[in-house]
Every structure is written in C-alpha cells, then in structure tokens.
CSV table of C-alpha atoms in Angstrom, one decimal:
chain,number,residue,atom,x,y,z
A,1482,UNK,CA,-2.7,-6.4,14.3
A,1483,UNK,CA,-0.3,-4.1,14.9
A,1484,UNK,CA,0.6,-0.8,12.4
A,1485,UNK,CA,2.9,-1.7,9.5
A,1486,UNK,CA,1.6,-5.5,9.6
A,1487,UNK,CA,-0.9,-6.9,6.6
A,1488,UNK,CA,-4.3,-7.0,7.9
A,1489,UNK,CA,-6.2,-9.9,6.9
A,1490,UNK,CA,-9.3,-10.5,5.2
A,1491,UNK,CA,-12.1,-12.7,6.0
A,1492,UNK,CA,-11.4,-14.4,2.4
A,1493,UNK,CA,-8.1,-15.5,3.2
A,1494,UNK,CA,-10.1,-17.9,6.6
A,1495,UNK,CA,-11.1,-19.7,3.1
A,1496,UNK,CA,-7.7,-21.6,2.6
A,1497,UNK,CA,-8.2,-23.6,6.1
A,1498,UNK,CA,-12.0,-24.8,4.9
A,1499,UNK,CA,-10.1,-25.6,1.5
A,1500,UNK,CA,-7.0,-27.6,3.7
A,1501,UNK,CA,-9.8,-29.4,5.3
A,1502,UNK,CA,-11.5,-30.5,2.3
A,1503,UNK,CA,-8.4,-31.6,-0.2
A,1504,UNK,CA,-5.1,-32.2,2.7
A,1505,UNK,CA,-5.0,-36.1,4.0
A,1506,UNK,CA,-5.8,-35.9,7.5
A,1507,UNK,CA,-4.4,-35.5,10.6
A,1508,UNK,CA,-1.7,-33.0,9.3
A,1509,UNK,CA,1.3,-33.2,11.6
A,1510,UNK,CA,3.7,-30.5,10.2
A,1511,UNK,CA,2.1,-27.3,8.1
A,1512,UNK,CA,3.9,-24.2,6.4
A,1513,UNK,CA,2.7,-21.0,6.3
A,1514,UNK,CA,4.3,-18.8,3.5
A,1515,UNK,CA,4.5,-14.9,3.7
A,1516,UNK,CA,2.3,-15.4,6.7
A,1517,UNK,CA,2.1,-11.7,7.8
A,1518,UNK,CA,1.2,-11.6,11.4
A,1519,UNK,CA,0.6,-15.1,11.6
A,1520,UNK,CA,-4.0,-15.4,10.9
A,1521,UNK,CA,-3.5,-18.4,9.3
A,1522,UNK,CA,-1.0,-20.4,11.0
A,1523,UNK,CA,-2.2,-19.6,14.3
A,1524,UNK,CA,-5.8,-20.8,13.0
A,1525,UNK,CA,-4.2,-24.0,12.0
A,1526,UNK,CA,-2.6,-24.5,15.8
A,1527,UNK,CA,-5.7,-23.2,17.4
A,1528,UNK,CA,-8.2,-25.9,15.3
A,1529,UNK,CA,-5.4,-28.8,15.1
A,1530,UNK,CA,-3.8,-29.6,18.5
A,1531,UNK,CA,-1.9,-32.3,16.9
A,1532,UNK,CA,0.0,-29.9,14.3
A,1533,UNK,CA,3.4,-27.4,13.8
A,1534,UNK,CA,3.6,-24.9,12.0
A,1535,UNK,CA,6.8,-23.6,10.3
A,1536,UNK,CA,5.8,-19.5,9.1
A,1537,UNK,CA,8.0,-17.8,7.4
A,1538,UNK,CA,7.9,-13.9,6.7
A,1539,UNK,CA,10.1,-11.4,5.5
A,1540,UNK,CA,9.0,-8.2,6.9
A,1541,UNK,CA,10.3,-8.2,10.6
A,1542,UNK,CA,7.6,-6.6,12.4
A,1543,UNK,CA,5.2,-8.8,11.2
A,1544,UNK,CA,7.3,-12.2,12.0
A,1545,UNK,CA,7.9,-10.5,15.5
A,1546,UNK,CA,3.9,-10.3,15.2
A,1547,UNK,CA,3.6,-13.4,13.9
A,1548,UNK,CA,5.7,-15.2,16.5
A,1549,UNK,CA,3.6,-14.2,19.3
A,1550,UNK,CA,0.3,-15.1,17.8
A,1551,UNK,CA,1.5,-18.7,17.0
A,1552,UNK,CA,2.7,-18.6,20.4
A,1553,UNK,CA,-0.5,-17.6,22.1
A,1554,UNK,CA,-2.4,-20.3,19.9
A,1555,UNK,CA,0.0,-23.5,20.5
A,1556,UNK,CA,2.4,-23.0,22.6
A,1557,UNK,CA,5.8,-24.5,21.8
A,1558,UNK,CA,4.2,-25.7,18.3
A,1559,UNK,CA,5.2,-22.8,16.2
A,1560,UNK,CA,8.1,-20.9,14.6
A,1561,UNK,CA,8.1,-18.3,12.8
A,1562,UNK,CA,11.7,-17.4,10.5
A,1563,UNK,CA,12.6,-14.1,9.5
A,1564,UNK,CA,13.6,-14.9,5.8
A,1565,UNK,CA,12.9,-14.1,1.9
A,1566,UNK,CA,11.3,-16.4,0.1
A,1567,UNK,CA,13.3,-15.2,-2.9
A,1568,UNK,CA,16.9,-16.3,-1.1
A,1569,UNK,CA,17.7,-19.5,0.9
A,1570,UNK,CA,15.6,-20.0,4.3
A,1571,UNK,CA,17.3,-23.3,5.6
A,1572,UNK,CA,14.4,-23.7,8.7
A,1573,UNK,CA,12.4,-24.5,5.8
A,1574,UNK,CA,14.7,-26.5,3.5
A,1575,UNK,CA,15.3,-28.5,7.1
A,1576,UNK,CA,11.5,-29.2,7.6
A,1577,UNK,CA,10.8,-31.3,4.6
A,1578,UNK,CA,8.7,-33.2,4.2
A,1579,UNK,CA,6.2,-31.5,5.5
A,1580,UNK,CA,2.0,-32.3,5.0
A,1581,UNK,CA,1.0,-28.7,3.9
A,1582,UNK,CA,2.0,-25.5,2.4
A,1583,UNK,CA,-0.4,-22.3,3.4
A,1584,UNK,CA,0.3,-19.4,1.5
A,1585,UNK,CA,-1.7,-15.3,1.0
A,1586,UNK,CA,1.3,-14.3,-0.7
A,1587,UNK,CA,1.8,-10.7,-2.5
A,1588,UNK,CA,0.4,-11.1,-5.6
A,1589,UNK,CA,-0.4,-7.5,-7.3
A,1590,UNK,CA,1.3,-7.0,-10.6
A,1591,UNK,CA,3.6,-3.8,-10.8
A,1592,UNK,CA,2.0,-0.5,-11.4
A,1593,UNK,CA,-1.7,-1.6,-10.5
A,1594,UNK,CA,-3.6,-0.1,-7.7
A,1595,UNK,CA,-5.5,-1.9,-5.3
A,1596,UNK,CA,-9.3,-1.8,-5.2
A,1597,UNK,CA,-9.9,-1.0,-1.6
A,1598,UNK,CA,-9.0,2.3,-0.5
A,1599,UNK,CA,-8.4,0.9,3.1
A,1600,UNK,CA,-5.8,-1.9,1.4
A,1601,UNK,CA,-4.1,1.5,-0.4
A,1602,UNK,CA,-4.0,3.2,2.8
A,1603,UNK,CA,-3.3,1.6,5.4
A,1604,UNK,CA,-1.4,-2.0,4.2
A,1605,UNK,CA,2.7,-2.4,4.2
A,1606,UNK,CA,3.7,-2.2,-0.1
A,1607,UNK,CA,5.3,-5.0,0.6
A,1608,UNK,CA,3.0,-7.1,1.5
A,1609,UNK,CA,0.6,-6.1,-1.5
A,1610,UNK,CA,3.2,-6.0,-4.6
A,1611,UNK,CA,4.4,-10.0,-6.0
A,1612,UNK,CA,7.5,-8.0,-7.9
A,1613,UNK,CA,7.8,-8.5,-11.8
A,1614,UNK,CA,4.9,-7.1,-14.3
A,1615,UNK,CA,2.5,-9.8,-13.9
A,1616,UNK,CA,2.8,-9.6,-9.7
A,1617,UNK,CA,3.8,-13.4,-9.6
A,1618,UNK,CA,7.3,-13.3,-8.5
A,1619,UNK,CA,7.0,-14.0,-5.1
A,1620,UNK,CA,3.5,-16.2,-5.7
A,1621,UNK,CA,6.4,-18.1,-8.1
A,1622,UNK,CA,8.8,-18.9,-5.0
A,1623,UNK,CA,5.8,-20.2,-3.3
A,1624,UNK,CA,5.4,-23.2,-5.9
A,1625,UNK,CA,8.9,-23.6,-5.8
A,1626,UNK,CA,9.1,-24.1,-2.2
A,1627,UNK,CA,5.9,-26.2,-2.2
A,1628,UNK,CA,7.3,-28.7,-4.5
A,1629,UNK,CA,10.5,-28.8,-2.6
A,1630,UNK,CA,9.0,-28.8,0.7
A,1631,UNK,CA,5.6,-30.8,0.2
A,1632,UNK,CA,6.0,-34.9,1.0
A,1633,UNK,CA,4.5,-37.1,-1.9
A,1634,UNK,CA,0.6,-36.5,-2.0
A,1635,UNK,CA,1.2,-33.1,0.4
A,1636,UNK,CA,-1.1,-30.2,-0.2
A,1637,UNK,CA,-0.5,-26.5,-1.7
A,1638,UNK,CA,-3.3,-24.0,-1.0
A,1639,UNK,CA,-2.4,-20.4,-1.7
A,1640,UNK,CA,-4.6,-17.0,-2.4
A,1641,UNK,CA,-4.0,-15.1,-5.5
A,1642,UNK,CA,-6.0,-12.3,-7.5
A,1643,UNK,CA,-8.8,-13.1,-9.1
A,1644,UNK,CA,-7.2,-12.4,-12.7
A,1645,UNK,CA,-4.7,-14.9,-11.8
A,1646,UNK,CA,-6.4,-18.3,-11.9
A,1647,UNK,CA,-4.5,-19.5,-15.2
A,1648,UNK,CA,-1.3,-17.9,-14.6
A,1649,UNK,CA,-0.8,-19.9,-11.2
A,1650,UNK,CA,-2.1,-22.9,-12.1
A,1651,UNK,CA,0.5,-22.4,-14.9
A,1652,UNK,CA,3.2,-21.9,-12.3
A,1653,UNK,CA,2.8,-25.1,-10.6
A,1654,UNK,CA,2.2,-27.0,-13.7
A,1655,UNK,CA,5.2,-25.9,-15.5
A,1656,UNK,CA,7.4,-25.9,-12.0
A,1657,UNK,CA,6.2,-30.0,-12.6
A,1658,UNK,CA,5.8,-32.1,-9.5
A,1659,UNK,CA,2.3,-31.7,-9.3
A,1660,UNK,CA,-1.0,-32.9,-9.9
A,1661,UNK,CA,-4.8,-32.4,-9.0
A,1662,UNK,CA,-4.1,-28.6,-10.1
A,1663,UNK,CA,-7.2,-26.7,-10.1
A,1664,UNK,CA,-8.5,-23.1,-9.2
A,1665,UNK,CA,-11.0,-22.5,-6.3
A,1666,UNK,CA,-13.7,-19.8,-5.9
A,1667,UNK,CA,-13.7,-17.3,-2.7
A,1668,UNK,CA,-17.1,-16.5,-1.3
A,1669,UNK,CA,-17.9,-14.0,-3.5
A,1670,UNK,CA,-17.6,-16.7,-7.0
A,1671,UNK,CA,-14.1,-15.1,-7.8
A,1672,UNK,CA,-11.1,-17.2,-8.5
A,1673,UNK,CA,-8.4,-16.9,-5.4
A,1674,UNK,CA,-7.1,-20.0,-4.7
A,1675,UNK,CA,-4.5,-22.5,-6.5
A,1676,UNK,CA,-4.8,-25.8,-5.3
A,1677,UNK,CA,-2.0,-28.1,-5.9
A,1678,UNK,CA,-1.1,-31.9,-4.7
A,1679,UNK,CA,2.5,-33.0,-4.9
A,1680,UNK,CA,2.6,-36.5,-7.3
A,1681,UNK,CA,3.4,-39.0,-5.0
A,1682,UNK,CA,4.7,-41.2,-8.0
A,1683,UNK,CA,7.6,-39.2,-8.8
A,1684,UNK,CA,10.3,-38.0,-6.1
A,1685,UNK,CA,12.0,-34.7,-6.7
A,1686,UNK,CA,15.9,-33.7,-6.1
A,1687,UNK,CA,16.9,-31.0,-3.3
A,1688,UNK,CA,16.2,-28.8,-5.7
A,1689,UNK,CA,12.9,-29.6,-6.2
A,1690,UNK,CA,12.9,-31.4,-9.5
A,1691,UNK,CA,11.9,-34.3,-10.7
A,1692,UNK,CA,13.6,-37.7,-10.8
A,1693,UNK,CA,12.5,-40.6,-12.3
C-alpha cells in the first residue's frame, strides 16, 4: 500500500471464501467495485488463472495502485478504470454480462466516526464516507451496477457496516432483479456482507430493470 490508498483489512479476504461458496464455478470474468489498491481483485487473478477482472476506482492513486497489483498477479488479465460509480463508466457497461461483482465499498453514514483510530488517521475520507445520511449512496450504485452488470444467476458479494444488514439487503431487494438475498457474518459474528444472485428468470433492460 502506498500513502493516500485504503488499507485493507483481513475481513474484507472474507468476500473471496464467500465467492467460492455461493458463485457458479469456474468464473471467467469478475468485477471489483471501489477496489482501492486492488486486494481483492488481485486475489481473485492470483487464486483463478482462468479469470479477468474489470476494477474500477475513483480515487486516482489508488487505481494507479491498483493497476499494478492486478498486473503483478495476472498479467494481461486485469484492468483497472479510473471512474465514479455515481456517473457513467462505459468499460463496465461494455463488460456485461459478467459472472461476479466484488465490492468493499465506502459505506459510513455522514457525521459518524470511525471506530479504529488507525482507520481515522491514516485512511483517504473518501474511501471511508458512502455520501447521504445513512452512508449508502455509493453502496446504492453498487446494486445498481450489479444488477446491470451481473448475467442471469451471477453473484453480488459486497462488505458493508455491521448496522447495515437490513438497509442493503433492502437495496438490492427494492433495486428488484435479485434473489437468494441474505446477510453474511464476518469472523468476528457481525453482519458485513450482502449477498445477492441475479434471477435468472427475468432479463433486465440497459438500464438495469426488469422486463418481463
């Protein structure tokens, strides 16, 4: 990691042993949202030799940082975007359908303060705050992305705080599109992961909704 870049926590590693348990294997072509300096997606080329990963990050440091790492992992099997999740990022309209969406988005709710006096101090704002009261803006373009992106039975995995079980599960059941929408534990008990499958009996617009 680099100064200025989100550093990772041992947690997050969870969302790969979660992939491997709910995702249809082999995965051919992941996403990795808001991936920071690239943990997870270069864990997914490192472990899957078969596999690309499309990351996409907004801070430019960190996709610079990214970029490299997914590079040293699989070599010619990653890219890594410079883009907002809350505007258009056509590398990732143009990947659909894709078997997987990976996300450890920013998730803390305006005006709360992180627990970890090393998170305070030493991680990017940006990579910490979700925007809006409730933290859950960006977390909300994540779902929105998923459902667009995700190929009928395609697999959502992303981190969120452990107060926000309901309100994501929420998101990707009122975004519709989904199914199998349930809330998994990190290795502590708490609740940090939303784990979503896109319905493979209903097809979805470019927009990402639903047609029957």
């Amino acid at each position: 990691m680099r100064p200025g870049v989100f550093i990772p926590r041992p947690e997050t590693e969870l969302a790969l042993d979660l992939l491997r348990e709910h995702a249809s294997w082999p995965l051919e072509q992941i996403v990795d949202l808001c991936t920071g300096g690239g943990a997870l997606g270069a864990a997914v080329l490192d472990e899957s030799p078969g596999a690309r990963v499309l990351a996409v990050e907004v801070d430019g440091a960190a996709a610079e940082l990214a970029a490299e790492n997914l590079e040293l992992a699989g070599p010619g099997r990653g890219r890594v975007p410079h883009a907002d999740l809350l505007g258009e990022v056509p590398e990732l309209a143009a990947a659909a359908p894709v078997d997987a969406v990976l996300s450890n988005p920013p998730y803390i709710p305006a005006g709360a303060v992180p627990q970890d006096p090393e998170v305070l101090a030493h991680d990017p704002h940006r990579a910490l705050f979700g925007g809006g009261e409730d933290g859950l803006e960006v977390p909300r373009a994540v779902v929105a992305w998923a459902a667009r992106s995700l190929r009928p039975g395609g697999l959502l995995v992303m981190e969120h705080a452990d107060v926000q079980g309901e309100a994501t599960r929420a998101l990707a059941r009122d975004h519709g599109g989904f199914e199998g929408i349930l809330t998994a534990p990190d290795l502590t008990g708490r609740d940090r992961f939303l784990i979503a499958r896109r319905r493979a009996s209903e097809s979805q617009d470019g927009h990402g909704r639903l047609s029957r």
